[in-house]
Amino acid sequence: MLEVRQLSHSYGDRKVLDDVSFDVAAGRLTGFVGANGAGKTTAMRAILGLIRPDAGEVLVDGRPITPADRTGIGYMPEERGLYPKMRVREQIVYFGELHGVPKQVAARRADDLLERVDLHERANDKVEDLSLGNQQRAQICVALVHEPRILILDEPFSGLDPIAVEAVLEVLRERAAAGAPVLFSSHQLEVVEKLSDELVIISHGRIVAAGGRRELQEQHSRGLYRFGVDDPSALLVEPDVREAKRDADGVVVAIDASDDAAAEARAQQLLRAELDRGPVRGFARELVPLTTIFKEVR
Ligand code: ATP
């Protein structure tokens, strides 16, 4: 478990982190989202020890993070850090060795990682000859070659095609399953929605929401239910029901209720009434997308 506790940091008189606390649980993928300039990279740099925050601390398994912990972090910096003239495989092996991995082991892992992210055919190309997306894949291999116990990735999915996103995700999930806390920032909210188990939302240097991704979505989706009916007019005359969305799969209604249990009970009652009127092809709680939560909390 990685714990960030009450980090504050200013550049000059501009406060960019203000009492920031959040957890990155072992075995979970934690998505770190926030608008441009919200403070994600600064927080990540503070975890890495690349900046010394004005206040606060970082804990690993309940004790202050050590230089050895930091050396062992798999970090993918925002500004990237590959040598353009070096060949891809050579570079991964080199970074592995820098982290103390014996050359032969690093070479084996490099081959495995390159295969996993489907870059093996470019293994002997120079980095500068790769497309940006392929450079990104190489960068991910570099961050993983020493089998890090903690992963901090600044925008690891930017510029990747959907197949590459899946491939990288699978590798990250494996590291998480091996017990590593994984923190990744992203502006691609639909990707974060799909990939993250946990979510941390930062706005103007403050944490504005944090917790289980699904739980957060549920909290922001109280009373939203999808009814797969062709004609929702009878539903919509109810005084506590209003239409939130309508599409080819039916209608999403917002039920005005004081809590989740009351909303659920009312939804079941409405469902029974609809079934009496005719076929209902589908019925489910509807979760708002992350974009909605993001707009609500920022
Ligand atoms: P983005 O999504 O655009 O990458 P971010 O959430 O990662 O943004 P940071 O890079 O942490 O945000 O920046 C937070 C604030 O700190 C911004 O206003 C930025 O301009 C400022 N900042 C970052 N680094 C420095 C620096 N070295 N000197 C002065 N100001 C800085």
mmCIF file of C-alpha atoms and ligand atoms in Angstrom:
data_model
loop_
_atom_site.group_PDB
_atom_site.id
_atom_site.type_symbol
_atom_site.label_atom_id
_atom_site.label_comp_id
_atom_site.label_asym_id
_atom_site.label_seq_id
_atom_site.Cartn_x
_atom_site.Cartn_y
_atom_site.Cartn_z
ATOM 1 C CA MET A 1 0.000 0.000 0.000
ATOM 2 C CA LEU A 2 1.212 3.441 -0.954
ATOM 3 C CA GLU A 3 -0.162 6.311 1.111
ATOM 4 C CA VAL A 4 0.124 9.970 0.270
ATOM 5 C CA ARG A 5 -0.436 12.068 3.380
ATOM 6 C CA GLN A 6 -1.193 15.788 3.459
ATOM 7 C CA LEU A 7 1.151 16.833 0.670
ATOM 8 C CA SER A 8 1.362 20.540 0.042
ATOM 9 C CA HIS A 9 3.621 22.228 -2.466
ATOM 10 C CA SER A 10 4.035 25.672 -3.963
ATOM 11 C CA TYR A 11 5.998 26.950 -6.920
ATOM 12 C CA GLY A 12 6.849 30.501 -5.890
ATOM 13 C CA ASP A 13 3.651 31.860 -4.366
ATOM 14 C CA ARG A 14 1.458 29.505 -6.385
ATOM 15 C CA LYS A 15 0.126 26.599 -4.327
ATOM 16 C CA VAL A 16 -0.204 23.601 -6.629
ATOM 17 C CA LEU A 17 -0.790 20.870 -4.034
ATOM 18 C CA ASP A 18 -2.969 21.683 -1.062
ATOM 19 C CA ASP A 19 -3.185 19.049 1.677
ATOM 20 C CA VAL A 20 -3.342 16.167 -0.770
ATOM 21 C CA SER A 21 -4.000 12.727 0.735
ATOM 22 C CA PHE A 22 -4.937 9.496 -1.010
ATOM 23 C CA ASP A 23 -4.128 5.794 -0.994
ATOM 24 C CA VAL A 24 -2.936 3.555 -3.790
ATOM 25 C CA ALA A 25 -3.910 0.090 -2.665
ATOM 26 C CA ALA A 26 -1.819 -2.967 -3.450
ATOM 27 C CA GLY A 27 -3.253 -5.050 -6.238
ATOM 28 C CA ARG A 28 -5.501 -2.265 -7.546
ATOM 29 C CA LEU A 29 -5.283 0.015 -10.553
ATOM 30 C CA THR A 30 -5.857 3.554 -9.350
ATOM 31 C CA GLY A 31 -6.742 6.160 -11.960
ATOM 32 C CA PHE A 32 -5.563 9.696 -11.184
ATOM 33 C CA VAL A 33 -7.572 12.308 -13.035
ATOM 34 C CA GLY A 34 -7.818 16.076 -13.078
ATOM 35 C CA ALA A 35 -7.796 18.969 -15.505
ATOM 36 C CA ASN A 36 -4.584 20.324 -17.032
ATOM 37 C CA GLY A 37 -2.488 21.877 -14.295
ATOM 38 C CA ALA A 38 -4.502 20.271 -11.480
ATOM 39 C CA GLY A 39 -1.348 18.864 -9.855
ATOM 40 C CA LYS A 40 -1.126 15.211 -10.956
ATOM 41 C CA THR A 41 2.445 15.292 -12.209
ATOM 42 C CA THR A 42 3.577 17.311 -9.201
ATOM 43 C CA ALA A 43 2.020 14.753 -6.838
ATOM 44 C CA MET A 44 3.658 11.905 -8.738
ATOM 45 C CA ARG A 45 7.023 13.663 -8.643
ATOM 46 C CA ALA A 46 6.648 14.108 -4.904
ATOM 47 C CA ILE A 47 6.018 10.367 -4.519
ATOM 48 C CA LEU A 48 9.135 9.676 -6.567
ATOM 49 C CA GLY A 49 11.211 12.138 -4.528
ATOM 50 C CA LEU A 50 11.925 14.238 -7.616
ATOM 51 C CA ILE A 51 10.599 17.276 -5.786
ATOM 52 C CA ARG A 52 10.617 17.822 -2.081
ATOM 53 C CA PRO A 53 7.133 18.932 -1.057
ATOM 54 C CA ASP A 54 6.708 21.786 1.416
ATOM 55 C CA ALA A 55 4.729 19.498 3.697
ATOM 56 C CA GLY A 56 3.391 15.984 3.936
ATOM 57 C CA GLU A 57 4.764 12.500 3.581
ATOM 58 C CA VAL A 58 4.589 9.345 1.548
ATOM 59 C CA LEU A 59 4.263 5.961 3.238
ATOM 60 C CA VAL A 60 4.889 2.471 1.916
ATOM 61 C CA ASP A 61 3.210 -0.304 3.873
ATOM 62 C CA GLY A 62 2.706 2.118 6.744
ATOM 63 C CA ARG A 63 6.301 3.407 7.060
ATOM 64 C CA PRO A 64 7.999 6.409 5.429
ATOM 65 C CA ILE A 65 9.144 5.719 1.878
ATOM 66 C CA THR A 66 12.899 5.026 1.586
ATOM 67 C CA PRO A 67 15.355 5.743 -1.243
ATOM 68 C CA ALA A 68 15.413 1.977 -1.920
ATOM 69 C CA ASP A 69 11.609 1.947 -2.299
ATOM 70 C CA ARG A 70 11.887 4.834 -4.737
ATOM 71 C CA THR A 71 14.578 3.161 -6.796
ATOM 72 C CA GLY A 72 12.291 0.180 -7.138
ATOM 73 C CA ILE A 73 9.343 2.191 -8.469
ATOM 74 C CA GLY A 74 8.415 1.665 -12.092
ATOM 75 C CA TYR A 75 8.004 5.244 -13.274
ATOM 76 C CA MET A 76 6.814 6.516 -16.586
ATOM 77 C CA PRO A 77 7.495 10.258 -16.603
ATOM 78 C CA GLU A 78 5.275 12.685 -18.449
ATOM 79 C CA GLU A 79 8.188 14.056 -20.432
ATOM 80 C CA ARG A 80 9.234 10.487 -21.345
ATOM 81 C CA GLY A 81 12.870 9.580 -21.160
ATOM 82 C CA LEU A 82 14.150 7.370 -23.934
ATOM 83 C CA TYR A 83 17.396 7.810 -25.826
ATOM 84 C CA PRO A 84 16.355 8.493 -29.429
ATOM 85 C CA LYS A 85 19.466 6.955 -30.965
ATOM 86 C CA MET A 86 19.423 3.746 -28.949
ATOM 87 C CA ARG A 87 17.729 0.605 -30.223
ATOM 88 C CA VAL A 88 14.528 -0.408 -28.506
ATOM 89 C CA ARG A 89 15.562 -3.742 -27.015
ATOM 90 C CA GLU A 90 19.018 -2.453 -26.073
ATOM 91 C CA GLN A 91 17.391 0.420 -24.254
ATOM 92 C CA ILE A 92 15.051 -1.753 -22.217
ATOM 93 C CA VAL A 93 17.958 -3.991 -21.202
ATOM 94 C CA TYR A 94 20.019 -0.927 -20.312
ATOM 95 C CA PHE A 95 17.333 0.461 -18.009
ATOM 96 C CA GLY A 96 16.918 -2.984 -16.467
ATOM 97 C CA GLU A 97 20.623 -3.080 -15.682
ATOM 98 C CA LEU A 98 20.448 0.423 -14.202
ATOM 99 C CA HIS A 99 17.925 -1.020 -11.751
ATOM 100 C CA GLY A 100 20.262 -3.858 -10.877
ATOM 101 C CA VAL A 101 18.741 -6.570 -13.061
ATOM 102 C CA PRO A 102 21.427 -8.900 -14.487
ATOM 103 C CA LYS A 103 21.872 -8.400 -18.231
ATOM 104 C CA GLN A 104 20.626 -11.829 -19.288
ATOM 105 C CA VAL A 105 17.535 -11.577 -17.112
ATOM 106 C CA ALA A 106 16.835 -8.069 -18.430
ATOM 107 C CA ALA A 107 17.248 -9.336 -21.998
ATOM 108 C CA ARG A 108 14.773 -12.154 -21.402
ATOM 109 C CA ARG A 109 12.273 -9.782 -19.835
ATOM 110 C CA ALA A 110 12.751 -7.257 -22.639
ATOM 111 C CA ASP A 111 11.867 -9.908 -25.213
ATOM 112 C CA ASP A 112 8.852 -10.971 -23.213
ATOM 113 C CA LEU A 113 7.613 -7.395 -22.720
ATOM 114 C CA LEU A 114 8.181 -6.460 -26.358
ATOM 115 C CA GLU A 115 6.133 -9.469 -27.375
ATOM 116 C CA ARG A 116 3.383 -8.560 -24.935
ATOM 117 C CA VAL A 117 3.016 -5.026 -26.267
ATOM 118 C CA ASP A 118 3.445 -6.250 -29.838
ATOM 119 C CA LEU A 119 6.655 -4.340 -30.482
ATOM 120 C CA HIS A 120 8.966 -7.333 -30.967
ATOM 121 C CA GLU A 121 9.260 -6.746 -34.699
ATOM 122 C CA ARG A 122 10.710 -3.295 -33.992
ATOM 123 C CA ALA A 123 13.114 -4.488 -31.273
ATOM 124 C CA ASN A 124 16.215 -3.528 -33.252
ATOM 125 C CA ASP A 125 14.930 -0.200 -34.537
ATOM 126 C CA LYS A 126 16.164 3.050 -33.110
ATOM 127 C CA VAL A 127 13.649 4.750 -30.842
ATOM 128 C CA GLU A 128 13.631 7.847 -33.041
ATOM 129 C CA ASP A 129 12.414 5.749 -35.966
ATOM 130 C CA LEU A 130 9.290 4.618 -34.110
ATOM 131 C CA SER A 131 5.888 6.258 -34.232
ATOM 132 C CA LEU A 132 4.860 8.077 -31.048
ATOM 133 C CA GLY A 133 2.513 5.250 -30.053
ATOM 134 C CA ASN A 134 5.299 2.700 -30.475
ATOM 135 C CA GLN A 135 7.708 4.881 -28.479
ATOM 136 C CA GLN A 136 5.069 4.848 -25.799
ATOM 137 C CA ARG A 137 4.992 1.047 -25.842
ATOM 138 C CA ALA A 138 8.780 0.997 -25.506
ATOM 139 C CA GLN A 139 8.539 3.404 -22.584
ATOM 140 C CA ILE A 140 6.126 1.063 -20.840
ATOM 141 C CA CYS A 141 8.579 -1.828 -21.267
ATOM 142 C CA VAL A 142 11.278 0.361 -19.714
ATOM 143 C CA ALA A 143 9.052 1.114 -16.718
ATOM 144 C CA LEU A 144 8.346 -2.586 -16.179
ATOM 145 C CA VAL A 145 11.645 -4.337 -16.901
ATOM 146 C CA HIS A 146 12.750 -4.416 -13.276
ATOM 147 C CA GLU A 147 9.412 -5.905 -12.177
ATOM 148 C CA PRO A 148 8.658 -2.933 -9.945
ATOM 149 C CA ARG A 149 6.894 -3.320 -6.636
ATOM 150 C CA ILE A 150 5.136 0.025 -7.181
ATOM 151 C CA LEU A 151 4.088 1.592 -10.489
ATOM 152 C CA ILE A 152 3.592 5.325 -11.092
ATOM 153 C CA LEU A 153 2.640 6.070 -14.682
ATOM 154 C CA ASP A 154 2.017 9.555 -16.053
ATOM 155 C CA GLU A 155 -0.388 9.231 -19.001
ATOM 156 C CA PRO A 156 0.614 5.688 -19.994
ATOM 157 C CA PHE A 157 -2.279 5.281 -22.425
ATOM 158 C CA SER A 158 -2.019 8.528 -24.356
ATOM 159 C CA GLY A 159 -1.429 7.944 -28.023
ATOM 160 C CA LEU A 160 -2.037 4.186 -27.864
ATOM 161 C CA ASP A 161 -4.488 2.467 -30.183
ATOM 162 C CA PRO A 162 -7.247 0.369 -28.550
ATOM 163 C CA ILE A 163 -5.387 -2.930 -29.038
ATOM 164 C CA ALA A 164 -2.268 -1.484 -27.419
ATOM 165 C CA VAL A 165 -4.373 -0.111 -24.540
ATOM 166 C CA GLU A 166 -5.633 -3.660 -23.920
ATOM 167 C CA ALA A 167 -2.122 -5.131 -24.124
ATOM 168 C CA VAL A 168 -0.680 -2.580 -21.715
ATOM 169 C CA LEU A 169 -3.620 -2.988 -19.391
ATOM 170 C CA GLU A 170 -3.048 -6.724 -19.241
ATOM 171 C CA VAL A 171 0.594 -6.228 -18.262
ATOM 172 C CA LEU A 172 -0.401 -3.669 -15.605
ATOM 173 C CA ARG A 173 -3.066 -5.975 -14.218
ATOM 174 C CA GLU A 174 -0.438 -8.681 -13.885
ATOM 175 C CA ARG A 175 1.811 -6.372 -11.881
ATOM 176 C CA ALA A 176 -1.164 -5.413 -9.739
ATOM 177 C CA ALA A 177 -2.075 -9.075 -9.240
ATOM 178 C CA ALA A 178 1.519 -9.644 -8.070
ATOM 179 C CA GLY A 179 0.737 -7.134 -5.293
ATOM 180 C CA ALA A 180 1.955 -3.818 -6.723
ATOM 181 C CA PRO A 181 0.030 -0.596 -6.153
ATOM 182 C CA VAL A 182 -0.455 0.984 -9.588
ATOM 183 C CA LEU A 183 -1.190 4.704 -9.985
ATOM 184 C CA PHE A 184 -1.774 6.078 -13.476
ATOM 185 C CA SER A 185 -2.878 9.481 -14.649
ATOM 186 C CA SER A 186 -5.010 9.931 -17.724
ATOM 187 C CA HIS A 187 -7.159 12.459 -19.513
ATOM 188 C CA GLN A 188 -8.968 9.701 -21.391
ATOM 189 C CA LEU A 189 -11.907 9.338 -19.022
ATOM 190 C CA GLU A 190 -13.520 6.549 -21.012
ATOM 191 C CA VAL A 191 -10.263 4.588 -20.661
ATOM 192 C CA VAL A 192 -10.085 5.328 -16.927
ATOM 193 C CA GLU A 193 -13.708 4.281 -16.539
ATOM 194 C CA LYS A 194 -12.924 0.939 -18.108
ATOM 195 C CA LEU A 195 -9.566 0.288 -16.482
ATOM 196 C CA SER A 196 -9.449 1.682 -12.990
ATOM 197 C CA ASP A 197 -10.526 -0.111 -9.847
ATOM 198 C CA GLU A 198 -10.032 3.013 -7.763
ATOM 199 C CA LEU A 199 -10.239 6.655 -8.640
ATOM 200 C CA VAL A 200 -8.596 9.808 -7.309
ATOM 201 C CA ILE A 201 -9.852 13.127 -8.693
ATOM 202 C CA ILE A 202 -7.762 16.245 -8.143
ATOM 203 C CA SER A 203 -8.873 19.798 -8.859
ATOM 204 C CA HIS A 204 -6.759 22.912 -8.334
ATOM 205 C CA GLY A 205 -4.356 20.981 -6.105
ATOM 206 C CA ARG A 206 -7.028 19.450 -3.859
ATOM 207 C CA ILE A 207 -8.471 15.962 -3.829
ATOM 208 C CA VAL A 208 -12.178 16.353 -4.578
ATOM 209 C CA ALA A 209 -13.172 12.690 -4.786
ATOM 210 C CA ALA A 210 -11.485 9.358 -4.076
ATOM 211 C CA GLY A 211 -12.597 5.788 -3.658
ATOM 212 C CA GLY A 212 -13.768 2.731 -5.535
ATOM 213 C CA ARG A 213 -14.532 3.655 -9.125
ATOM 214 C CA ARG A 214 -17.824 1.799 -9.205
ATOM 215 C CA GLU A 215 -18.844 3.066 -5.767
ATOM 216 C CA LEU A 216 -18.161 6.638 -6.873
ATOM 217 C CA GLN A 217 -20.215 6.091 -10.000
ATOM 218 C CA GLU A 218 -23.043 4.628 -7.927
ATOM 219 C CA GLN A 219 -22.945 7.564 -5.492
ATOM 220 C CA HIS A 220 -23.387 9.962 -8.386
ATOM 221 C CA SER A 221 -26.106 7.864 -10.014
ATOM 222 C CA ARG A 222 -28.743 7.673 -7.292
ATOM 223 C CA GLY A 223 -32.183 6.951 -8.656
ATOM 224 C CA LEU A 224 -31.068 6.363 -12.248
ATOM 225 C CA TYR A 225 -32.688 3.302 -13.819
ATOM 226 C CA ARG A 226 -32.923 2.053 -17.359
ATOM 227 C CA PHE A 227 -36.196 0.610 -18.569
ATOM 228 C CA GLY A 228 -36.139 -1.205 -21.896
ATOM 229 C CA VAL A 229 -39.596 -0.148 -23.019
ATOM 230 C CA ASP A 230 -40.821 1.292 -26.297
ATOM 231 C CA ASP A 231 -43.284 3.714 -24.796
ATOM 232 C CA PRO A 232 -42.235 5.231 -21.475
ATOM 233 C CA SER A 233 -45.143 7.687 -21.298
ATOM 234 C CA ALA A 234 -46.877 5.904 -18.386
ATOM 235 C CA LEU A 235 -43.610 5.916 -16.423
ATOM 236 C CA LEU A 236 -43.042 9.580 -17.041
ATOM 237 C CA VAL A 237 -46.402 10.753 -15.714
ATOM 238 C CA GLU A 238 -45.347 9.638 -12.209
ATOM 239 C CA PRO A 239 -44.565 12.792 -10.180
ATOM 240 C CA ASP A 240 -41.288 11.412 -8.761
ATOM 241 C CA VAL A 241 -39.968 10.246 -12.144
ATOM 242 C CA ARG A 242 -38.323 12.284 -14.869
ATOM 243 C CA GLU A 243 -36.633 11.368 -18.095
ATOM 244 C CA ALA A 244 -32.815 11.545 -17.962
ATOM 245 C CA LYS A 245 -31.986 10.016 -21.332
ATOM 246 C CA ARG A 246 -33.655 8.141 -24.153
ATOM 247 C CA ASP A 247 -31.978 5.941 -26.766
ATOM 248 C CA ALA A 248 -32.527 2.836 -28.886
ATOM 249 C CA ASP A 249 -32.399 0.623 -25.776
ATOM 250 C CA GLY A 250 -35.203 2.417 -23.958
ATOM 251 C CA VAL A 251 -35.345 5.197 -21.426
ATOM 252 C CA VAL A 252 -33.239 6.161 -18.423
ATOM 253 C CA VAL A 253 -35.299 7.720 -15.673
ATOM 254 C CA ALA A 254 -34.224 9.628 -12.582
ATOM 255 C CA ILE A 255 -36.319 8.644 -9.576
ATOM 256 C CA ASP A 256 -36.563 11.245 -6.858
ATOM 257 C CA ALA A 257 -35.776 9.333 -3.642
ATOM 258 C CA SER A 258 -34.189 10.098 -0.285
ATOM 259 C CA ASP A 259 -31.697 7.225 -0.393
ATOM 260 C CA ASP A 260 -30.557 4.252 -2.484
ATOM 261 C CA ALA A 261 -32.868 1.766 -0.783
ATOM 262 C CA ALA A 262 -35.910 3.974 -1.363
ATOM 263 C CA ALA A 263 -34.917 4.492 -5.009
ATOM 264 C CA GLU A 264 -34.486 0.749 -5.511
ATOM 265 C CA ALA A 265 -37.855 -0.052 -3.925
ATOM 266 C CA ARG A 266 -39.608 2.539 -6.049
ATOM 267 C CA ALA A 267 -37.840 1.308 -9.208
ATOM 268 C CA GLN A 268 -39.031 -2.260 -8.525
ATOM 269 C CA GLN A 269 -42.578 -0.973 -8.060
ATOM 270 C CA LEU A 270 -42.394 0.922 -11.359
ATOM 271 C CA LEU A 271 -40.983 -2.182 -13.052
ATOM 272 C CA ARG A 272 -43.914 -4.307 -11.860
ATOM 273 C CA ALA A 273 -46.334 -1.722 -13.221
ATOM 274 C CA GLU A 274 -44.506 -1.638 -16.571
ATOM 275 C CA LEU A 275 -44.543 -5.432 -16.810
ATOM 276 C CA ASP A 276 -48.295 -5.348 -16.309
ATOM 277 C CA ARG A 277 -48.559 -2.935 -19.230
ATOM 278 C CA GLY A 278 -46.382 -4.895 -21.676
ATOM 279 C CA PRO A 279 -42.936 -6.301 -22.408
ATOM 280 C CA VAL A 280 -39.875 -4.849 -20.659
ATOM 281 C CA ARG A 281 -36.742 -5.868 -22.558
ATOM 282 C CA GLY A 282 -34.287 -4.705 -19.950
ATOM 283 C CA PHE A 283 -34.090 -3.175 -16.503
ATOM 284 C CA ALA A 284 -30.917 -2.088 -14.711
ATOM 285 C CA ARG A 285 -29.331 0.622 -12.613
ATOM 286 C CA GLU A 286 -27.714 3.152 -14.862
ATOM 287 C CA LEU A 287 -24.275 4.514 -13.919
ATOM 288 C CA VAL A 288 -23.276 8.002 -14.966
ATOM 289 C CA PRO A 289 -20.047 8.177 -16.978
ATOM 290 C CA LEU A 290 -16.897 9.514 -15.312
ATOM 291 C CA THR A 291 -17.167 12.688 -17.339
ATOM 292 C CA THR A 292 -20.333 13.543 -15.402
ATOM 293 C CA ILE A 293 -18.664 12.953 -12.029
ATOM 294 C CA PHE A 294 -15.632 14.899 -13.164
ATOM 295 C CA LYS A 295 -17.794 17.905 -14.039
ATOM 296 C CA GLU A 296 -19.777 17.644 -10.800
ATOM 297 C CA VAL A 297 -16.812 17.584 -8.435
ATOM 298 C CA ARG A 298 -14.280 19.890 -10.032
HETATM 299 P P1 ATP B 1 -1.416 18.127 -16.984
HETATM 300 O O1 ATP B 1 -2.647 17.283 -16.985
HETATM 301 O O2 ATP B 1 -1.542 19.314 -17.870
HETATM 302 O O3 ATP B 1 -0.161 17.336 -17.191
HETATM 303 P P2 ATP B 1 -0.996 18.166 -14.084
HETATM 304 O O4 ATP B 1 -2.251 17.869 -13.367
HETATM 305 O O5 ATP B 1 -0.015 17.065 -14.214
HETATM 306 O O6 ATP B 1 -1.341 18.790 -15.509
HETATM 307 P P3 ATP B 1 1.151 19.658 -12.902
HETATM 308 O O7 ATP B 1 2.085 19.413 -14.026
HETATM 309 O O8 ATP B 1 1.381 18.961 -11.622
HETATM 310 O O9 ATP B 1 -0.369 19.410 -13.364
HETATM 311 O O10 ATP B 1 1.156 21.223 -12.661
HETATM 312 C C1 ATP B 1 0.457 21.845 -11.592
HETATM 313 C C2 ATP B 1 0.715 23.348 -11.621
HETATM 314 O O11 ATP B 1 2.076 23.577 -11.275
HETATM 315 C C3 ATP B 1 0.518 23.986 -12.986
HETATM 316 O O12 ATP B 1 -0.081 25.226 -12.802
HETATM 317 C C4 ATP B 1 1.924 24.117 -13.530
HETATM 318 O O13 ATP B 1 2.007 25.226 -14.394
HETATM 319 C C5 ATP B 1 2.726 24.352 -12.263
HETATM 320 N N1 ATP B 1 4.106 23.839 -12.377
HETATM 321 C C6 ATP B 1 4.472 22.566 -12.627
HETATM 322 N N2 ATP B 1 5.815 22.423 -12.611
HETATM 323 C C7 ATP B 1 6.312 23.659 -12.351
HETATM 324 C C8 ATP B 1 7.628 24.182 -12.185
HETATM 325 N N3 ATP B 1 8.712 23.392 -12.292
HETATM 326 N N4 ATP B 1 7.760 25.488 -11.911
HETATM 327 C C9 ATP B 1 6.673 26.292 -11.763
HETATM 328 N N5 ATP B 1 5.398 25.863 -11.896
HETATM 329 C C10 ATP B 1 5.212 24.564 -12.181
#
